[in-house]
Coordinates of C-alpha atoms and ligand atoms in Angstrom, one line a residue:
M513 CA -21.9 -26.0 0.4
E514 CA -23.2 -26.6 -3.1
K515 CA -21.9 -23.2 -4.0
M516 CA -18.5 -24.1 -2.7
F517 CA -18.2 -27.1 -5.1
Q518 CA -19.3 -24.9 -8.1
E519 CA -17.0 -22.1 -7.3
A520 CA -14.1 -24.4 -6.7
E521 CA -14.6 -26.2 -10.0
K522 CA -15.1 -23.1 -12.0
F523 CA -11.9 -21.6 -10.6
L524 CA -9.8 -24.8 -11.0
R525 CA -10.9 -25.1 -14.7
L526 CA -9.9 -21.4 -15.3
C527 CA -6.6 -21.8 -13.4
Y528 CA -5.5 -25.1 -14.9
D529 CA -6.5 -24.0 -18.4
E530 CA -4.5 -20.8 -18.2
L531 CA -1.5 -22.5 -16.7
G532 CA -1.6 -25.0 -19.6
K533 CA -2.3 -28.1 -17.6
T534 CA -3.8 -31.3 -19.1
E535 CA -7.4 -32.3 -19.0
G536 CA -6.4 -35.2 -16.7
E537 CA -4.6 -32.9 -14.3
V538 CA -7.6 -30.7 -13.8
E539 CA -10.1 -33.5 -13.4
Q540 CA -7.9 -35.2 -10.8
R541 CA -7.5 -31.9 -8.9
I542 CA -11.3 -31.3 -9.0
Q543 CA -12.0 -34.7 -7.5
E544 CA -9.4 -34.2 -4.8
V545 CA -10.8 -30.8 -3.9
F546 CA -14.4 -32.2 -3.9
R547 CA -13.3 -34.9 -1.4
E548 CA -11.7 -32.2 0.8
I549 CA -14.8 -30.1 0.8
D550 CA -16.9 -33.2 1.6
D551 CA -14.7 -34.1 4.5
N552 CA -14.0 -30.6 6.0
G553 CA -16.4 -28.1 4.6
F554 CA -13.6 -26.2 2.9
Y555 CA -10.5 -26.8 0.8
E556 CA -7.0 -25.4 0.6
H557 CA -5.2 -24.0 -2.5
N558 CA -1.8 -25.1 -3.4
Y559 CA 0.7 -22.3 -4.0
E560 CA 0.3 -22.4 -7.8
E561 CA -3.4 -21.9 -7.4
L562 CA -3.0 -19.2 -4.8
K563 CA -0.6 -17.3 -7.0
F564 CA -2.7 -17.5 -10.1
G565 CA -5.8 -16.6 -8.1
A566 CA -4.3 -13.5 -6.6
K567 CA -3.1 -12.3 -10.0
A568 CA -6.4 -13.0 -11.7
A569 CA -8.2 -11.1 -8.9
W570 CA -6.0 -8.1 -9.8
R571 CA -6.8 -8.6 -13.5
N572 CA -10.5 -8.5 -12.7
S573 CA -10.3 -5.4 -10.5
N574 CA -12.7 -3.0 -12.3
R575 CA -11.5 0.1 -10.5
C576 CA -7.8 -0.4 -11.3
I577 CA -6.1 1.4 -14.3
G578 CA -2.8 -0.4 -13.5
R579 CA -3.8 -3.9 -14.5
L580 CA -1.3 -4.2 -17.4
F581 CA 1.1 -5.6 -14.7
W582 CA -1.2 -8.2 -13.2
D583 CA 1.0 -11.1 -14.1
Q584 CA 4.0 -9.5 -12.3
L585 CA 2.4 -9.6 -8.8
H586 CA 4.6 -11.1 -6.1
V587 CA 2.5 -13.5 -4.1
L588 CA 3.8 -14.1 -0.6
D589 CA 2.2 -17.1 1.0
K590 CA 1.7 -16.4 4.7
R591 CA -1.2 -18.8 5.4
H592 CA 0.6 -20.7 8.1
L593 CA 0.9 -17.7 10.4
N594 CA -1.7 -17.6 13.2
T595 CA -0.4 -15.2 15.9
E596 CA -0.7 -11.4 15.9
K597 CA 3.0 -11.1 16.4
A598 CA 3.9 -13.4 13.5
I599 CA 1.4 -11.6 11.2
Y600 CA 2.9 -8.2 12.2
Q601 CA 6.3 -9.5 11.3
A602 CA 5.0 -10.6 7.9
L603 CA 3.4 -7.2 7.3
I604 CA 6.8 -5.5 8.1
E605 CA 8.4 -7.8 5.7
H606 CA 5.8 -6.9 3.1
I607 CA 6.4 -3.2 3.5
D608 CA 10.2 -3.7 3.1
F609 CA 9.9 -6.1 0.1
A610 CA 7.4 -4.0 -1.7
T611 CA 9.2 -0.7 -1.1
N612 CA 12.5 -2.2 -2.4
G613 CA 14.4 1.0 -1.9
G614 CA 11.9 3.0 -4.0
K615 CA 11.7 0.6 -7.0
I616 CA 8.3 -0.6 -5.9
R617 CA 7.3 -4.2 -6.4
P618 CA 3.6 -5.1 -6.7
T619 CA 3.1 -7.5 -3.9
I620 CA 0.4 -9.4 -2.0
S621 CA 0.7 -11.2 1.3
V622 CA -2.0 -13.8 1.8
F623 CA -2.9 -14.9 5.3
S624 CA -5.0 -17.9 6.4
Q625 CA -8.5 -18.3 4.8
S626 CA -11.6 -17.5 6.7
I627 CA -13.4 -20.6 8.0
S628 CA -16.3 -20.7 10.5
G629 CA -15.1 -18.9 13.7
E630 CA -11.6 -18.3 12.4
T631 CA -10.9 -15.0 10.6
V632 CA -7.8 -12.8 10.4
R633 CA -8.5 -9.1 10.0
I634 CA -6.2 -6.2 9.5
W635 CA -8.1 -3.1 10.7
N636 CA -6.1 -0.6 8.7
H637 CA -7.4 0.6 5.4
Q638 CA -3.8 0.7 4.1
L639 CA -0.7 -0.6 6.0
I640 CA 0.8 2.9 5.9
R641 CA -1.6 5.8 6.3
Y642 CA -1.7 9.1 8.2
A643 CA -3.8 9.6 11.3
G644 CA -6.7 12.1 11.5
Y645 CA -7.8 13.9 14.6
E646 CA -11.0 15.8 15.3
T647 CA -10.0 18.5 17.8
E648 CA -11.6 21.6 19.2
G649 CA -9.4 23.7 16.9
G650 CA -10.5 21.7 13.8
I651 CA -9.3 18.5 12.1
I652 CA -5.6 17.7 12.1
G653 CA -4.1 15.2 9.6
D654 CA -6.1 13.0 7.2
P655 CA -9.9 13.5 7.8
D656 CA -10.4 10.1 6.1
S657 CA -8.6 8.3 9.0
I658 CA -10.6 9.8 11.9
A659 CA -12.7 6.8 12.7
F660 CA -9.8 4.3 12.5
T661 CA -7.5 6.7 14.5
N662 CA -10.1 6.8 17.2
A663 CA -10.2 3.0 17.2
C664 CA -6.4 3.0 17.6
I665 CA -6.6 5.4 20.5
D666 CA -9.3 3.3 22.2
L667 CA -6.9 0.3 21.9
G668 CA -4.2 2.3 23.7
W669 CA -2.2 4.0 20.9
E670 CA -0.9 7.4 21.9
P671 CA -2.2 10.2 19.6
K672 CA 0.5 12.6 18.4
Y673 CA -1.6 15.3 16.8
G674 CA 0.7 15.9 13.8
H675 CA -0.5 16.3 10.2
F676 CA 1.4 13.2 9.0
D677 CA 1.5 10.6 11.8
V678 CA 1.9 7.1 10.5
L679 CA -0.8 4.9 12.2
P680 CA 0.0 1.6 13.9
L681 CA -0.8 -1.7 12.4
V682 CA -3.9 -3.3 14.0
I683 CA -4.3 -7.0 13.7
Q684 CA -7.1 -9.2 14.9
V685 CA -7.1 -13.0 15.0
N686 CA -10.5 -14.6 15.4
D687 CA -12.5 -12.9 18.2
H688 CA -9.4 -12.0 20.2
E689 CA -8.8 -8.4 21.3
P690 CA -7.0 -6.7 18.4
Q691 CA -3.2 -6.0 18.9
W692 CA -1.5 -2.9 17.7
F693 CA 2.2 -2.5 16.7
N694 CA 4.2 0.5 15.5
I695 CA 5.9 0.3 12.1
P696 CA 9.7 0.8 12.4
E697 CA 10.2 4.4 11.1
D698 CA 13.1 3.5 8.7
L699 CA 10.8 1.2 6.8
V700 CA 8.3 3.9 5.9
Y701 CA 9.5 5.7 2.8
E702 CA 8.1 9.2 2.5
V703 CA 8.5 11.8 -0.2
S704 CA 8.7 15.5 0.6
I705 CA 6.8 17.4 -2.0
S706 CA 8.7 20.2 -3.9
H707 CA 8.0 21.9 -7.2
P708 CA 10.4 22.0 -10.2
E709 CA 10.0 25.8 -10.5
Y710 CA 8.2 27.2 -7.5
E711 CA 10.7 27.3 -4.7
W712 CA 8.0 28.3 -2.1
F713 CA 6.4 24.9 -2.6
T714 CA 8.6 23.2 0.1
A715 CA 7.2 25.8 2.6
L716 CA 3.9 24.0 2.4
N717 CA 5.6 21.1 4.2
L718 CA 3.7 18.5 2.3
K719 CA 4.8 14.9 2.0
W720 CA 3.2 11.5 1.1
Y721 CA 4.2 7.9 1.8
A722 CA 5.7 5.9 -1.1
V723 CA 3.6 2.7 -1.1
P724 CA -0.2 2.3 -1.1
I725 CA -0.9 -1.1 0.5
I726 CA -4.7 -1.8 0.6
S727 CA -5.3 -4.0 3.6
D728 CA -9.0 -4.0 4.3
M729 CA -10.3 -5.9 1.3
S730 CA -10.9 -9.7 1.1
L731 CA -9.6 -11.9 -1.7
D732 CA -12.1 -14.4 -3.1
I733 CA -10.5 -17.3 -5.0
G734 CA -12.7 -20.2 -6.0
G735 CA -15.1 -19.8 -3.1
V736 CA -12.2 -19.5 -0.6
L737 CA -12.2 -16.2 1.3
Y738 CA -9.0 -14.6 2.4
S739 CA -10.0 -11.8 4.7
A740 CA -6.5 -10.6 5.3
A741 CA -4.6 -10.2 2.0
P742 CA -2.9 -6.8 1.8
F743 CA -1.7 -5.8 -1.7
N744 CA 0.1 -2.9 -3.3
G745 CA 1.1 -1.5 -6.6
W746 CA 2.7 2.0 -7.0
Y747 CA 0.9 5.3 -7.0
M748 CA -0.5 7.1 -10.0
G749 CA 0.3 10.8 -9.3
T750 CA -3.3 12.0 -9.3
E751 CA -4.2 9.8 -6.4
I752 CA -2.0 12.0 -4.2
G753 CA -2.1 15.3 -6.2
A754 CA -5.7 15.4 -7.2
R755 CA -7.4 13.6 -4.3
N756 CA -5.4 13.0 -1.1
L757 CA -3.8 16.4 -0.9
A758 CA -6.5 18.2 -2.9
D759 CA -10.0 17.1 -2.0
D760 CA -11.7 19.5 0.3
N761 CA -12.6 16.7 2.7
R762 CA -9.0 15.5 2.7
Y763 CA -5.9 17.8 3.0
N764 CA -7.6 20.6 1.1
M765 CA -4.5 22.3 -0.2
L766 CA -5.9 24.1 -3.3
P767 CA -6.8 27.3 -1.6
T768 CA -3.4 27.6 0.0
I769 CA -1.5 26.8 -3.2
A770 CA -3.7 29.3 -5.2
D771 CA -2.8 31.9 -2.6
Y772 CA 0.9 31.3 -3.0
M773 CA 0.4 31.5 -6.8
N774 CA -1.3 34.9 -6.3
L775 CA -4.4 33.7 -8.2
S776 CA -7.6 35.5 -7.4
N777 CA -10.0 33.0 -5.9
D778 CA -13.0 35.3 -5.7
R779 CA -14.7 33.7 -8.7
P780 CA -14.6 30.1 -9.9
S781 CA -14.2 31.3 -13.5
T782 CA -10.6 32.3 -13.0
L783 CA -10.0 28.5 -12.8
W784 CA -7.7 29.0 -9.8
K785 CA -8.6 25.5 -8.6
D786 CA -7.6 24.0 -11.9
R787 CA -4.3 25.9 -12.0
A788 CA -3.4 25.0 -8.5
L789 CA -4.3 21.4 -9.2
I790 CA -1.9 21.2 -12.1
E791 CA 1.0 22.6 -10.1
L792 CA 0.3 20.3 -7.2
N793 CA 0.2 17.3 -9.5
T794 CA 3.4 18.5 -11.3
A795 CA 5.0 18.7 -7.8
V796 CA 4.0 15.2 -6.8
L797 CA 5.4 13.6 -10.0
H798 CA 8.6 15.7 -9.8
S799 CA 9.2 14.8 -6.1
F800 CA 8.6 11.1 -6.4
K801 CA 10.9 11.0 -9.5
Q802 CA 13.6 12.9 -7.8
A803 CA 13.4 10.7 -4.7
G804 CA 13.7 7.6 -6.9
V805 CA 10.3 6.2 -5.9
S806 CA 8.1 4.5 -8.6
I807 CA 5.1 6.5 -9.7
V808 CA 3.2 6.8 -12.9
D809 CA 1.4 9.9 -14.4
H810 CA -2.2 9.5 -15.6
H811 CA -1.4 9.8 -19.3
T812 CA 1.2 6.9 -19.2
A813 CA -1.1 4.9 -17.0
A814 CA -4.0 5.2 -19.5
Q815 CA -1.6 4.1 -22.3
Q816 CA -0.6 1.1 -20.3
F817 CA -4.3 0.3 -19.7
K818 CA -4.9 0.5 -23.4
K819 CA -2.1 -2.1 -23.9
F820 CA -3.8 -4.2 -21.2
E821 CA -7.1 -4.1 -23.1
E822 CA -5.3 -5.1 -26.4
R823 CA -3.5 -8.0 -24.7
E824 CA -6.7 -9.2 -23.1
A825 CA -8.5 -9.1 -26.4
K826 CA -5.7 -11.2 -27.9
A827 CA -6.1 -13.7 -25.1
D828 CA -9.8 -13.7 -25.9
R829 CA -10.9 -12.3 -22.6
D830 CA -13.3 -9.5 -21.9
V831 CA -12.0 -6.5 -20.0
T832 CA -14.5 -5.3 -17.4
G833 CA -14.1 -1.9 -15.8
K834 CA -15.7 0.8 -13.6
W835 CA -15.6 3.9 -15.9
S836 CA -16.0 6.4 -13.1
W837 CA -12.9 5.0 -11.3
L838 CA -10.8 4.3 -14.4
I839 CA -10.9 7.9 -15.7
P840 CA -8.2 10.0 -14.1
P841 CA -9.5 13.0 -12.0
V842 CA -7.2 15.4 -14.0
S843 CA -7.9 16.0 -17.7
P844 CA -9.9 12.8 -18.1
A845 CA -11.0 13.5 -21.7
T846 CA -7.3 13.5 -22.8
T847 CA -7.2 9.7 -22.2
H848 CA -8.9 7.0 -24.4
V849 CA -10.7 5.6 -21.3
F850 CA -13.0 8.6 -21.2
H851 CA -14.3 8.0 -24.7
K852 CA -15.6 4.5 -24.4
P853 CA -17.9 2.5 -22.2
Y854 CA -16.9 -0.3 -19.9
S855 CA -19.0 -3.2 -18.5
N856 CA -18.8 -3.2 -14.7
A857 CA -19.7 -6.9 -14.4
T858 CA -17.9 -8.6 -11.5
E859 CA -15.7 -11.6 -12.4
K860 CA -14.0 -13.8 -9.9
P861 CA -11.4 -14.2 -8.5
N862 CA -11.6 -10.7 -7.2
Y863 CA -11.0 -8.3 -4.3
F864 CA -14.1 -7.3 -2.3
Y865 CA -14.9 -4.7 0.3
Q866 CA -15.7 -6.1 3.8
T867 CA -17.5 -4.5 6.7
K868 CA -15.2 -2.5 8.9
P869 CA -14.4 -4.3 12.2
Y870 CA -14.6 -1.0 14.2
Q871 CA -17.1 1.8 14.8
E872 CA -17.4 4.0 11.7
E873 CA -19.4 6.9 13.3
Ligands
LIG1158 N1 -6.2 5.8 -3.9 C1 -5.5 5.2 -2.7 C2 -4.6 6.3 -2.1 O1 -4.5 7.4 -2.6 C3 -4.7 4.0 -3.1 C4 -5.4 3.0 -3.9 C5 -4.5 2.0 -4.6 N2 -3.6 2.7 -5.6 C6 -2.6 2.1 -6.3 N3 -2.0 2.9 -7.1 N4 -2.4 0.8 -6.2 O2 -4.0 6.1 -1.1

């Protein structure tokens, strides 16, 4: 409880200072919040505090290269919803609002805070993600989704055994049995991957969804824990082209692409992986652009991050960062991020990993 007072005060001072409030206003709010904690064991943020807290949490996200836009986050306050059905409808609304016909809006939906015995959890890692199946004939779909896909099947969802099956939303309120819901197909924007020069690329039948909406992290603002607070930005091309479709423990497409390119893959030194990787990443950026869906290449993203660092310096704030995550997986040394160190200290507000509510194997 002592901790709660400290964290609340620290957050309120930061928040009210940055929002340009008077000394009197912050002192009064701190007293009010202290009384609330005394009476109930917890306190509630007003919308202004929630909005600032969610944005500051993004600003403090050490793994994120897209933080220049932290102040443009749309914060949807969904704390009043307490049934699975209503939460599902809010998630659908989030997907629609964030997708915005392809002009993606950075958005977070915040559901009710965790208090003893009351916790909302979204079981999905991202609201939109492809299923993964372990079958006799090998893995189908996204290997990273296998455990969650099994959990969905256990809950009664029908497996489809396709390579790109959108998983259902799984919502749990308190200790109730989790409920699953399908996402209306027309709300899920997907981009078919083609290449600006290689016509054969479409024959690979690759696609990816438009909006990455992380839904399994908690949001900690001033000692208040929001265990369900899905948020999204837009993709950086390499997330799809150098990881999701390329990693050998994901869609593992490099050998196939190298084959189509007639590259000899008998020795690593032909750099067939690197050449295939470049064409796959070219295709991802080209396809999203052509489909009118927001995406950023890693060079532009690094420049934007540089601008973020400059702005933070001007505001007299330190930028923390996790170097191994900030450097892009393609041509890292061509970006300034590669050539300097970052302190990986954890500032709050922030987003945190939580233990998975289902069996991970
Ligand atoms: N790397 C994750 C993926 O490929 C998404 C993480 C969040 N990315 C973002 N651009 N906001 O699905």
